[in-house]
XYZ file of C-alpha atoms in Angstrom:
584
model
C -21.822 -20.684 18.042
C -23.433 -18.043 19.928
C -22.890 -14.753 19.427
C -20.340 -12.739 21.339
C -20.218 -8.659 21.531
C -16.445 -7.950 19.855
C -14.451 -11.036 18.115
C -10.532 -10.031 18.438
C -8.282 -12.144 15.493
C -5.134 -12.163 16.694
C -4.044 -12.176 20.745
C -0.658 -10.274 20.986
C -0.213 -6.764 22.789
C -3.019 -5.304 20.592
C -5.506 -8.090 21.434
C -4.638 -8.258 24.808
C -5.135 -3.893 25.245
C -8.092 -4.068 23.251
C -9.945 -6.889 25.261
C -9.039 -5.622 28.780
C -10.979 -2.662 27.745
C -13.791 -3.896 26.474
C -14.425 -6.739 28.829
C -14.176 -3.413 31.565
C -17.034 -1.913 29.874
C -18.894 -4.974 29.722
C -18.904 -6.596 26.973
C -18.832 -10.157 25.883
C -15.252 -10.953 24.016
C -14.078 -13.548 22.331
C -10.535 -14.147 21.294
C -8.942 -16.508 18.692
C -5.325 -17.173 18.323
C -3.447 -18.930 15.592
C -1.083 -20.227 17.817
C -0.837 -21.923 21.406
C -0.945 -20.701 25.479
C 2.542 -19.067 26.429
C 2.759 -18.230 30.020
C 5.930 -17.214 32.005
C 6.751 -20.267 33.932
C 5.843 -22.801 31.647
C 7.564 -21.039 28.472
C 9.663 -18.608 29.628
C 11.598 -19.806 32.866
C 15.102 -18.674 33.558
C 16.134 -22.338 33.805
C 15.905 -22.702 29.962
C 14.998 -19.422 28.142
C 17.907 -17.812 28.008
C 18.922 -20.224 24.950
C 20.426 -18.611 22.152
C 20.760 -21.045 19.713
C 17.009 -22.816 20.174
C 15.107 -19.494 20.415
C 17.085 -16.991 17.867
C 18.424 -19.037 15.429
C 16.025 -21.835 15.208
C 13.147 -19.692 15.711
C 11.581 -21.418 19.047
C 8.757 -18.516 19.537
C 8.329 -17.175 16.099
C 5.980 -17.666 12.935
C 6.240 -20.997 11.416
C 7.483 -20.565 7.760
C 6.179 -24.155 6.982
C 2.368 -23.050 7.776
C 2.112 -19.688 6.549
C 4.813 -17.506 4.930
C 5.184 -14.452 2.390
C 6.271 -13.662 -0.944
C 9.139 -10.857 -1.488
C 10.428 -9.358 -4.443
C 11.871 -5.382 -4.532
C 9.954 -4.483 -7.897
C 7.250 -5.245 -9.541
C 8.805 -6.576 -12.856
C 10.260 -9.136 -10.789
C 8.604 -12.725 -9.695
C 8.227 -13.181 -6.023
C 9.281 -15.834 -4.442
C 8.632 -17.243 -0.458
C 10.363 -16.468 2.394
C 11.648 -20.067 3.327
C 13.449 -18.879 6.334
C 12.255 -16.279 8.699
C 15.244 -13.059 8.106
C 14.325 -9.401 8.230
C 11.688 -9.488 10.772
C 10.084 -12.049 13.163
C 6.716 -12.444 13.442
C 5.432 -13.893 16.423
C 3.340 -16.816 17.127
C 1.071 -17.707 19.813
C -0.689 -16.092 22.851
C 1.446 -12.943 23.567
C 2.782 -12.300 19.655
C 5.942 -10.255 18.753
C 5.158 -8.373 22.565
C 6.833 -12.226 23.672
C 10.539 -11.323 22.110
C 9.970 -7.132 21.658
C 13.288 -5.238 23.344
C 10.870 -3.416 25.267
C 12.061 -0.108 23.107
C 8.810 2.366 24.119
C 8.570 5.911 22.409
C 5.948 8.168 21.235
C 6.151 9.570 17.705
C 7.083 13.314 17.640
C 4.010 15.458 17.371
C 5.430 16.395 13.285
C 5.283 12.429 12.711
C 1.302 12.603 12.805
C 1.245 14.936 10.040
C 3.862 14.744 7.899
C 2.903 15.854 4.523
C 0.990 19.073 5.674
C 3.974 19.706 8.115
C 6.710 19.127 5.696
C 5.134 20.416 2.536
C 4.379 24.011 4.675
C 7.885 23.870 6.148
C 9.902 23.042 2.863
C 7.203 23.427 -0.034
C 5.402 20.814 -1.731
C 8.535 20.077 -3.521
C 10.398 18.367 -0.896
C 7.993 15.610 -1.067
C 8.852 13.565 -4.263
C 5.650 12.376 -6.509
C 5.907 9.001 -5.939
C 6.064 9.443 -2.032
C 2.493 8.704 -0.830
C 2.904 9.844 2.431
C 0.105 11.818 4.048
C -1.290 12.845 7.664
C -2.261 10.209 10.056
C -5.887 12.057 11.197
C -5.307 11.984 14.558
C -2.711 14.111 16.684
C -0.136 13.672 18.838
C -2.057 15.635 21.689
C -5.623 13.446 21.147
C -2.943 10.324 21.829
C -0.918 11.845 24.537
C -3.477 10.376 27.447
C -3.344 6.892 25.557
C 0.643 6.871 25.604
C 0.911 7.570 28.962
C -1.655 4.793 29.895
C 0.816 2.625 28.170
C 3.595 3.902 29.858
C 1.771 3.219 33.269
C 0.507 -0.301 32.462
C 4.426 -1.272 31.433
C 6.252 0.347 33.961
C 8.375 2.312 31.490
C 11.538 2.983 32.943
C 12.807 6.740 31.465
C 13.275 10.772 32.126
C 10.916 12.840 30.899
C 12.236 15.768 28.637
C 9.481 17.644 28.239
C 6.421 17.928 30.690
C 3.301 20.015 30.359
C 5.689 22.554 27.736
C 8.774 22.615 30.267
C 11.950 21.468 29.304
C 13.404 18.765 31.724
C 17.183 18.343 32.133
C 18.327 14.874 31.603
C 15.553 14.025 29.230
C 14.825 14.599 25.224
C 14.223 17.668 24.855
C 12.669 17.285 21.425
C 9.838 15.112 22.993
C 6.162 16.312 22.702
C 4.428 17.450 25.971
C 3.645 14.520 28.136
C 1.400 14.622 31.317
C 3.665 13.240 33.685
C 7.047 11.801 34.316
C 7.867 7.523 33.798
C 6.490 5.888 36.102
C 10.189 4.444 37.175
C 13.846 5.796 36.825
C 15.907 4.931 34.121
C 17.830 1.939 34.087
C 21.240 1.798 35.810
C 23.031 2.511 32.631
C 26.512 0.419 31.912
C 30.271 1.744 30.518
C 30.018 1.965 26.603
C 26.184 4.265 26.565
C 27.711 6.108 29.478
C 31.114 6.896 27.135
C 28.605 7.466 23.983
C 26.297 9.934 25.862
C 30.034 11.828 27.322
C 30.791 12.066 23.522
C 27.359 13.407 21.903
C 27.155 15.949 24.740
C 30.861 17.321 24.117
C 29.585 17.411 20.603
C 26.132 19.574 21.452
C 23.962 16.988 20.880
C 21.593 16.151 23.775
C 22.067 12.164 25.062
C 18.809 10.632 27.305
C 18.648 7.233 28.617
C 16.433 5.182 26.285
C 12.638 4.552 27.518
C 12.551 0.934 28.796
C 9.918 -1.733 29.350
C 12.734 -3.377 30.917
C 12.132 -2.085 34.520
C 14.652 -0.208 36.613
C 12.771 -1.764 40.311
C 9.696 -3.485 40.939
C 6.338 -2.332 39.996
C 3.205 -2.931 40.421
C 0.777 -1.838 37.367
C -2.496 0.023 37.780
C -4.202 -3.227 36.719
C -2.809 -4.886 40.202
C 0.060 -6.960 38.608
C 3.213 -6.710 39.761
C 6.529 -6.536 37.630
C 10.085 -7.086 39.214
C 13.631 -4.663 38.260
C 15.380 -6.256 35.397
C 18.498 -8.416 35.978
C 20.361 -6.800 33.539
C 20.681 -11.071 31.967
C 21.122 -9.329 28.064
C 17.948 -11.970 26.787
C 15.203 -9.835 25.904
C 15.381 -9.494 22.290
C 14.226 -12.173 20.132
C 13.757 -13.926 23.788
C 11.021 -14.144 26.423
C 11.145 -12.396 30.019
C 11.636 -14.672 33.012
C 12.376 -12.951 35.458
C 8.718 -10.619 35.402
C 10.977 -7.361 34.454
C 10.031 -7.320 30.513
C 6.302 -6.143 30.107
C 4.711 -8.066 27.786
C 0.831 -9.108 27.761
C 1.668 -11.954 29.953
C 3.580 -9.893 32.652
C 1.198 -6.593 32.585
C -2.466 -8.166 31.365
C -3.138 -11.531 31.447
C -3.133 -12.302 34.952
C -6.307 -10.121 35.075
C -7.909 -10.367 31.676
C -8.104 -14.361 31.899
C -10.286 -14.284 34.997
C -13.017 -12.003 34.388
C -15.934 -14.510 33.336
C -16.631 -12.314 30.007
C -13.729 -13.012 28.101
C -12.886 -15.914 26.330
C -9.388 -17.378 24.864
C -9.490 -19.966 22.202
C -5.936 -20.605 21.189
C -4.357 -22.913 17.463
C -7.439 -21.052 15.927
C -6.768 -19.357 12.789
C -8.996 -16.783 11.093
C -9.866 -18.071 7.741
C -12.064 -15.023 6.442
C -13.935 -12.028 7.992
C -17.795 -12.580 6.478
C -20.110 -10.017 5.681
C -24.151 -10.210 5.065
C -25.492 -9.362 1.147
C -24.952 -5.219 1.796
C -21.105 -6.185 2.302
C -21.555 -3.649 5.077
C -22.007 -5.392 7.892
C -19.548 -8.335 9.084
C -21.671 -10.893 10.438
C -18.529 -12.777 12.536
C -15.299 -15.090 11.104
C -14.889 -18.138 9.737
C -11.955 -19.977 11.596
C -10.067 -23.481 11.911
C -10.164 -24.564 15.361
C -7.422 -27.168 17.295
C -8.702 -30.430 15.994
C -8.628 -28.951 12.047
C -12.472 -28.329 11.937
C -14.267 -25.579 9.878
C -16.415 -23.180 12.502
C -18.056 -19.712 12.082
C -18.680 -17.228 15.614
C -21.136 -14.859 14.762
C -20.392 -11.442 16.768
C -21.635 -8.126 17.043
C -18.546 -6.905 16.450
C -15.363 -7.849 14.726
C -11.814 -6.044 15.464
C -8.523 -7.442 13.670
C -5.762 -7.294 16.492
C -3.041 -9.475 14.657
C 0.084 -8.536 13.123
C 0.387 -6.138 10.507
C 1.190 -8.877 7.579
C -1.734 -10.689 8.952
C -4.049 -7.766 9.659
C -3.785 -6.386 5.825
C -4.027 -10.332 4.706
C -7.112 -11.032 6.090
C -8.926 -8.104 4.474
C -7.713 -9.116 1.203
C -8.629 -12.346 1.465
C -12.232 -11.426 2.523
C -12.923 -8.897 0.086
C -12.921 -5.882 2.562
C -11.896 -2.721 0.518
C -10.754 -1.850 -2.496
C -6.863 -3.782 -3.293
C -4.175 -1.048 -3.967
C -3.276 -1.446 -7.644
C -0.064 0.403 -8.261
C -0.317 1.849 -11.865
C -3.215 3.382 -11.146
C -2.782 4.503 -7.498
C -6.075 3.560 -7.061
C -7.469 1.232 -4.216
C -6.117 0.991 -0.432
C -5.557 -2.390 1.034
C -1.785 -3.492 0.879
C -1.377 0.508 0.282
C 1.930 1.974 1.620
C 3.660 -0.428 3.102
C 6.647 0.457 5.117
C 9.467 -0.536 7.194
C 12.775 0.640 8.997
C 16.187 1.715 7.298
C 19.409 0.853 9.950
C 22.967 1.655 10.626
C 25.507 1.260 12.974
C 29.242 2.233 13.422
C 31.385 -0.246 16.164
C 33.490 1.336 18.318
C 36.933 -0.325 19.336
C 39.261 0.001 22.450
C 42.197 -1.258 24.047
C 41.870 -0.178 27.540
C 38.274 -0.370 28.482
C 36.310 -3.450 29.920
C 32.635 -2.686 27.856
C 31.572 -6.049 28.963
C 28.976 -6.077 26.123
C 27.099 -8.689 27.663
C 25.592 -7.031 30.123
C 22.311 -5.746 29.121
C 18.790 -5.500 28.045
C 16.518 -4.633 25.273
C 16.273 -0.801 25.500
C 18.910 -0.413 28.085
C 20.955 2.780 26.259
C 22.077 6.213 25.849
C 19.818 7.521 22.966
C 20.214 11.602 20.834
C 17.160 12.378 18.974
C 18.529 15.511 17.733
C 18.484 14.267 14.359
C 14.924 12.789 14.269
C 11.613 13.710 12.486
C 11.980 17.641 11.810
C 14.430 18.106 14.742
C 16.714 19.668 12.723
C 16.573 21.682 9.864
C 16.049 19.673 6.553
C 16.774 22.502 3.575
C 19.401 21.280 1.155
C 19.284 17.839 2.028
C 17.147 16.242 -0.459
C 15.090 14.095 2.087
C 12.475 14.410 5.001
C 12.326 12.524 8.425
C 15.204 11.098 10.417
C 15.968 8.679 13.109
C 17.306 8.282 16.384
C 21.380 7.616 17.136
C 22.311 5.451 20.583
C 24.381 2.815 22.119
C 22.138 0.304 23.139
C 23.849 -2.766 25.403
C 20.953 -5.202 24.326
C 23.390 -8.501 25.674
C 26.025 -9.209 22.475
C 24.795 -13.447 22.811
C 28.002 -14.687 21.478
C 26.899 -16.987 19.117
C 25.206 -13.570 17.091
C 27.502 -11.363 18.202
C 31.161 -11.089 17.440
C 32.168 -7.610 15.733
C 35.775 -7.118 14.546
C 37.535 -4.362 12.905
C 37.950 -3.540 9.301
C 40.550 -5.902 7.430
C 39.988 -8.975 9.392
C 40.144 -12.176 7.864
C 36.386 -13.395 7.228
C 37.422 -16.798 8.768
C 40.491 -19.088 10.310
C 42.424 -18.478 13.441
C 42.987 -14.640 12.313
C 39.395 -14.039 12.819
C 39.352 -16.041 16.248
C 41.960 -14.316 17.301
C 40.547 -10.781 16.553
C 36.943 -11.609 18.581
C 38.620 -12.697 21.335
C 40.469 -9.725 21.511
C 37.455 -7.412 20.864
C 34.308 -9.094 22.032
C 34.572 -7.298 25.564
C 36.422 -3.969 24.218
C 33.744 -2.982 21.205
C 30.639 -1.355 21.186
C 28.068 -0.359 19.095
C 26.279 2.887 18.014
C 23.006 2.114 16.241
C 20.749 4.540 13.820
C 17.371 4.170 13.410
C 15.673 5.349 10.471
C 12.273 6.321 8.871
C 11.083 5.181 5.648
C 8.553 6.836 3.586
C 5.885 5.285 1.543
C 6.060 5.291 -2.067
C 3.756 4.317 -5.015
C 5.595 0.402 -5.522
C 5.820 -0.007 -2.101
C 2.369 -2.313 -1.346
C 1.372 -5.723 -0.576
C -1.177 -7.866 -2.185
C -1.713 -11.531 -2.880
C 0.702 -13.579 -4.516
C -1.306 -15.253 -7.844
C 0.935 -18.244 -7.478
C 1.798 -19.951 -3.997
C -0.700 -20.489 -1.200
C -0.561 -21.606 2.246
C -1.397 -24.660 4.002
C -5.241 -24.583 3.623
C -5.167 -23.026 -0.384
C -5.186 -19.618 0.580
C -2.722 -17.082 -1.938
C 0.114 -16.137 0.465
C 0.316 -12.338 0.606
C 3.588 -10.683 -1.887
C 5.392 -8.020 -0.616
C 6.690 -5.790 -3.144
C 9.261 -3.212 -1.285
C 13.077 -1.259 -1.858
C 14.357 1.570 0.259
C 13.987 4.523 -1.926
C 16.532 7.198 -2.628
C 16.067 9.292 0.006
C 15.819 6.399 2.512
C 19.645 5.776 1.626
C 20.468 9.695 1.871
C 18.534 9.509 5.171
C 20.467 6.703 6.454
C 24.030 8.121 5.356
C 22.990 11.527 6.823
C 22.406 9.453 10.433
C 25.648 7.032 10.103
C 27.707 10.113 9.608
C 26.054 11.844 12.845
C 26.977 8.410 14.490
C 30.745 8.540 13.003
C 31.135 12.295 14.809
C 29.888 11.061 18.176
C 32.662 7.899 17.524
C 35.362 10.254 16.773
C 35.103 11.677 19.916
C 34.796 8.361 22.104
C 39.098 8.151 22.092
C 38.632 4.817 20.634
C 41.396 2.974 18.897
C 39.442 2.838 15.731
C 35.716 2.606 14.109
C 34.300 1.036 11.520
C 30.544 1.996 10.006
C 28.198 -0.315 8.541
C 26.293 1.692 6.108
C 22.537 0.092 4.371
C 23.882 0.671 0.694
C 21.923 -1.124 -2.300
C 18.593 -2.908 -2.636
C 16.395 -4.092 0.808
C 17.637 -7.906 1.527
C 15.026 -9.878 3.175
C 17.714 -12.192 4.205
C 19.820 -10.846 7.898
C 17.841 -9.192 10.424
C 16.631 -5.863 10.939
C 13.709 -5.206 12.503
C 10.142 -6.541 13.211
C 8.769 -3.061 12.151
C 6.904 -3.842 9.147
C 3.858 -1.000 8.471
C 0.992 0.039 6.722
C -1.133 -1.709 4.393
C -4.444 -0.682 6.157
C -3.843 2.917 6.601
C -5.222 5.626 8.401
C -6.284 8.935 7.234
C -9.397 11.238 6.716
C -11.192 9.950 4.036
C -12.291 6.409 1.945
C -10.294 7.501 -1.109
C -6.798 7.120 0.544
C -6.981 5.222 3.479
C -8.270 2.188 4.572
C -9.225 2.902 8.126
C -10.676 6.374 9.924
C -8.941 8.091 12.536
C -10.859 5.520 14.958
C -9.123 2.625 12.890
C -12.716 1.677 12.104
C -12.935 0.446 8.718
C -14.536 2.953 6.182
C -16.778 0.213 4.403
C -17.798 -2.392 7.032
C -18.381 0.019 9.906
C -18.335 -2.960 12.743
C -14.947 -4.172 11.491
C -11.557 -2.249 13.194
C -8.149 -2.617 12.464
C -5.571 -2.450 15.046
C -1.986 -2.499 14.747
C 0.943 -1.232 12.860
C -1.116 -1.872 9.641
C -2.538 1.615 10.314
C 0.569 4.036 9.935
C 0.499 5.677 6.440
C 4.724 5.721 6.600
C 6.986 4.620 9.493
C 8.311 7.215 11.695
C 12.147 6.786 13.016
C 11.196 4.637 16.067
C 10.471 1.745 17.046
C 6.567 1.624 16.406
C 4.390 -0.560 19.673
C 4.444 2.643 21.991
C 2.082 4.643 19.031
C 0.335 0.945 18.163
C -0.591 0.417 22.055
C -1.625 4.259 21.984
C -4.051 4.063 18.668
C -5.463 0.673 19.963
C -6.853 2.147 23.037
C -7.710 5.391 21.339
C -9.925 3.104 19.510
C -11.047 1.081 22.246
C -11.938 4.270 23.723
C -14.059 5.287 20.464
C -15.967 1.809 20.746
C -16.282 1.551 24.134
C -17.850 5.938 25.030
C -19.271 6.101 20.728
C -19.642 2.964 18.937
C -22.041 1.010 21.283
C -24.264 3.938 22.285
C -24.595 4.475 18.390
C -23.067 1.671 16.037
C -22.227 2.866 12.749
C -19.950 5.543 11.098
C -17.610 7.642 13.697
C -16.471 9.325 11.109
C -19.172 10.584 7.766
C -17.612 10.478 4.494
C-alpha cells in the first residue's frame, strides 16, 4: 500500500488529538482501529443508551475478552492466569476508545507530580523514597504543558473555576492548582444536595471544597474546532456509558465531525496492528503489519509510525515487535513493561433520615472535590509515604442495578437487605478518595510464556500489588474523608477501606499506567520527553503508557496534554529535521 506520512495504531482520544494536528500541518495520516465506527446517533442515542444492564454489566462498548485479554497475577512466584471477564478496568473498543464511556473527570497533575523523586527526595531526603520504588521525574514540566492543558480544556468545553490564574489565588477554585492561563471555558455544573452538604462540611473543617472540572458541560458550546456541544441533562449515564445528548466530550462530540472530512486523513476501522516493522539497522520503522476486516494479512509502509492505543496495548505492541529492551525485574535492567501503575480507592457512605439526596441525579464529574490532601499539598514528615489523592462527593447517577449502598450490619441478602435499600437508596451518599500509586521494582508487564490470543500472539502478564505505602496512603485519605462525614449531621457512616492484595475482580478504575515511560535518558525510560522512542526515532508513543508512576487523578487531562506536546514536537521539529529530539 502506498505510503502515508504518520500511521496512528489505535483511534481513541489520543489518535483522534494526534491526527487533527497533523492532518492541520499537512500531512498524509492514516489511521487503523481494532474495532468498528461508533458515532452518536447510530450508537449512542438517548432512545437506547442509557441501558444499564447491556452496556455495564455485559460490556456492550468495551474490549472483547474472547479476542484479546491479559494475564494477572500480584507476584512473580505466582502463575498468571487470564482475565476471563473484564473487572478492574475497561478497556475500550472501537472508534472513540475508553474517551466513549470516560466520566469526563479533567485535571492537570500538580506541578510536584512531574518531578517527583527530585521534589520529594529534596523535600524529605532520599530516604523517604523506599529502594524498591522506581519512581523518577517525568522530563517535562508542568509549565512546558500548561498551553497543551488548556487547549484541552478549550476543545472539551471543561466546565470548572479556576483556583489559581497567572500566580493569583481565585476564590471558589483549588487553590493548590498550578498557574493556568485562563479561566474554564464554562461555569461549573449546577451542583446537586449531597456535594453541596460535603463541600458545607470540608469548609467548616478548613479544608478548601471546588466543584470538580467537568467534560460534562454546564451550557452549550461550541469548540474552537467549529463543533458544537450542548449543557448536560444531568441523565446520571456517563460512566461506563456513551453521551447522547452532545454534552459529554468525547472524540466523536469535539473531533470527528472535522477530522473525517479533510481529504488527508484516512480511517480504516476492525484493523488490528499485528507488529510495528523495522528495516536491518532496527532503527528505522518502515510501517505495520495489520489484519484488515475480511481477516487478510497487509503491511502500510509510512514515514512515520505513532502508537495512539491504550496503554495495555501501547506497551504490547512494542514487545511484541522487538522495540526496546523488556524490563527484567531481578536485574532492574531493561524498560518496556517497566513501572507499571494504577489507582488505589476509597470511599466512606454517608446516611440520613431527613434529606432527599436523590442520588440519581448526576453525571460523570459532577461533584464537590478538596485537594488539600493531594501530591505534596500537605506536609508529608512522619508519615511513612509520599503522594496523595483527591477527597469528593461525586453524584455520577447511582444506576440501581450497581448501586444500592446500605449501612453496616445489614443482612447480605433476603427481605432485610430489600428493606434497608429501599430505605437508603435516595438518603445515602458517597465520599470517594482517589489515590496515587508509586512504581516499584515487581510492578511490570511483559508477555505471558503460556497463553496467546486469537492469532498466536503471547497475551501480555501483568504482574502488580499495591505496596505498603499505597495502603498507608489510602488509610491516611479515608480518614480525611471520615472527618468531613462526621461533620455532615448524618445518622451514621460507614468507610470502605482498600485493605489486602490488588483484586482484579470489582471495578476500580480504567487508569492503568506506565510500561513505556518517559524520562531523560535510554537507560530508564522508554520514551524522551517528546514521547519519541529512544531507539527507533520515527516511532512515538502516546498515552498513559508514558507516566513513570500515577499521580492522584484521574490521568486523560495530562495524556491529551503530552499527546499534543508531542504533536507539537513532530509537527514545528521532527519534519523539518527527522531524527533524535532529544541526543543521548
Amino acid at each position: 500500500m502506498a505510503a502515508v506520512d504518520a500511521l496512528l495504531v489505535g483511534f481513541g482520544w489520543t489518535g483522534a488529538i494526534m491526527a487533527e494536528r497533523l492532518t492541520a500541518a499537512g500531512l498524509n495520516v492514516l489511521a487503523l482501529e481494532r474495532g468498528g465506527w461508533r458515532d452518536t446517533p447510530g450508537n449512542f442515542a438517548t432512545t437506547f443508551d442509557q441501558d444499564e444492564l447491556r452496556y455495564f454489566w455485559r460490556h456492550h462498548i468495551f474490549q472483547d475478552v474472547a479476542h484479546d485479554t491479559l494475564t494477572f497475577r500480584n507476584r512473580m512466584d505466582q502463575m498468571a492466569l487470564p482475565m476471563r471477564r473484564l473487572g478492574s478496568f475497561l478497556p475500550g473498543t472501537g472508534v472513540g476508545g475508553g474517551g466513549v464511556h470516560w466520566n469526563g473527570q479533567v485535571w492537570r497533575f500538580l506541578p510536584s507530580d512531574f518531578v517527583a523523586r527530585s521534589h520529594n527526595e529534596e523535600r524529605y531526603g532520599k530516604a523517604a523514597i523506599p529502594d524498591d520504588m522506581t519512581i523518577q521525574d517525568y522530563g517535562v514540566t508542568y509549565e512546558e504543558l500548561e498551553p497543551h492543558y488548556d487547549t484541552f480544556d478549550y476543545l472539551c468545553g471543561v466546565s470548572g473555576k479556576a483556583g489559581n490564574l497567572n500566580g493569583q489565588i481565585q476564590n471558589g477554585g483549588n487553590p493548590f492548582e498550578g498557574p493556568r492561563s485562563r479561566e474554564y471555558p464554562n461555569p461549573p455544573l449546577d451542583m446537586p444536595y449531597g456535594p453541596t452538604l460535603f463541600a458545607q462540611a470540608a469548609a467548616d473543617g478548613g479544608f478548601h471544597p471546588f466543584p470538580h472540572p467537568a467534560a460534562n458541560l454546564s451550557r452549550a458550546y461550541v469548540n474552537p474546532l467549529g463543533v458544537q456541544l450542548a449543557p448536560c441533562s444531568y441523565c446520571g449515564f456517563c460512566e461506563k456509558f456513551g453521551c447522547g445528548n452532545y454534552s459529554k466530550a468525547s472524540a466523536q462530540t469535539t473531533i470527528l465531525p472535522i477530522l473525517m472530512r479533510r481529504p488527508n486523513f484516512t480511517l480504516r476501522t476492525n484493523s488490528e496492528a499485528l507488529k510495528i516493522e523495522v528495516d536491518s539497522t532496527r532503527k528505522h520503522s518502515t510501517g505495520v503489519t495489520y489484519v484488515d476486516e475480511s481477516g487478510n494479512t497487509r503491511f502500510q509502509e509510512a514515514e512515520l509510525v505513532i502508537l495512539t492505543a491504550y496503554m495495555l496495548q501501547n506497551v504490547r505492541l512494542l514487545l511484541l515487535s522487538g522495540i526496546g529492551t523488556p524490563y527484567n525485574p531481578m536485574t532492574g535492567q531493561g524498560v518496556i513493561g517497566k513501572n507499571y501503575a494504577y489507582q488505589i480507592m476509597s470511599s466512606v457512605n454517608v446516611f440520613y433520615d431527613d434529606k432527599p439526596l436523590n442520588p440519581f441525579i448526576g453525571a460523570g464529574a459532577l461533584g464537590m472535590i478538596i485537594d488539600d490532601f493531594n501530591g505534596d499539598n500537605f506536609d508529608h514528615t512522619g508519615l511513612d509515604f509520599i503522594g496523595g489523592g483527591y477527597v469528593g462527593a461525586i453524584n455520577t447517577g447511582a444506576r440501581p442495578i450497581e448501586t444500592h449502598p446500605t449501612p453496616d450490619n445489614t443482612p447480605k441478602w433476603g427481605s432485610g437487605w430489600k428493606k434497608a435499600v429501599a430505605a437508603n437508596y435516595l438518603k445515602t451518599m458517597s465520599i470517594a478518595t482517589h489515590g496515587a500509586v508509586m512504581s516499584y521494582r515487581g510492578n511490570y508487564v511483559d508477555l505471558d510464556p503460556s497463553y496467546t490470543d486469537v492469532y498466536g500472539r503471547p497475551l501480555l502478564r501483568m504482574t502488580f500489588d499495591f505496596g505498603e505505602s499505597e495502603h498507608r496512603r489510602s488509610d491516611y485519605l479515608t480518614d480525611r474523608a471520615i472527618d468531613v462525614a462526621k461533620r455532615m449531621g448524618a445518622r451514621e457512616y460507614s468507610a470502605n477501606r482498600r485493605t489486602g492484595s490488588y483484586s482484579i475482580v470489582p471495578y476500580q478504575t480504567t487508569h492503568n499506567t506506565g510500561g513505556a515511560i518517559m524520562g531523560s535518558n535510554p537507560r530508564n525510560s522508554a520514551v524522551n520527553r517528546y514521547l519519541q522512542s529512544w531507539d527507533v526515532p520515527n516511532l512515538f508513543v502516546s498515552g498513559a503508557s508514558a507516566f513513570p508512576q500515577n499521580a492522584g487523578y484521574n490521568p486523560m487531562g495530562t495524556v491529551a496534554a503530552l499527546t499534543y506536546w508531542s504533536a507539537d514536537a513532530i509537527t514545528t521539529q521532527y519534519r523539518k529535521s527527522p531524527g533524535p529530539l532529544v541526543p543521548t
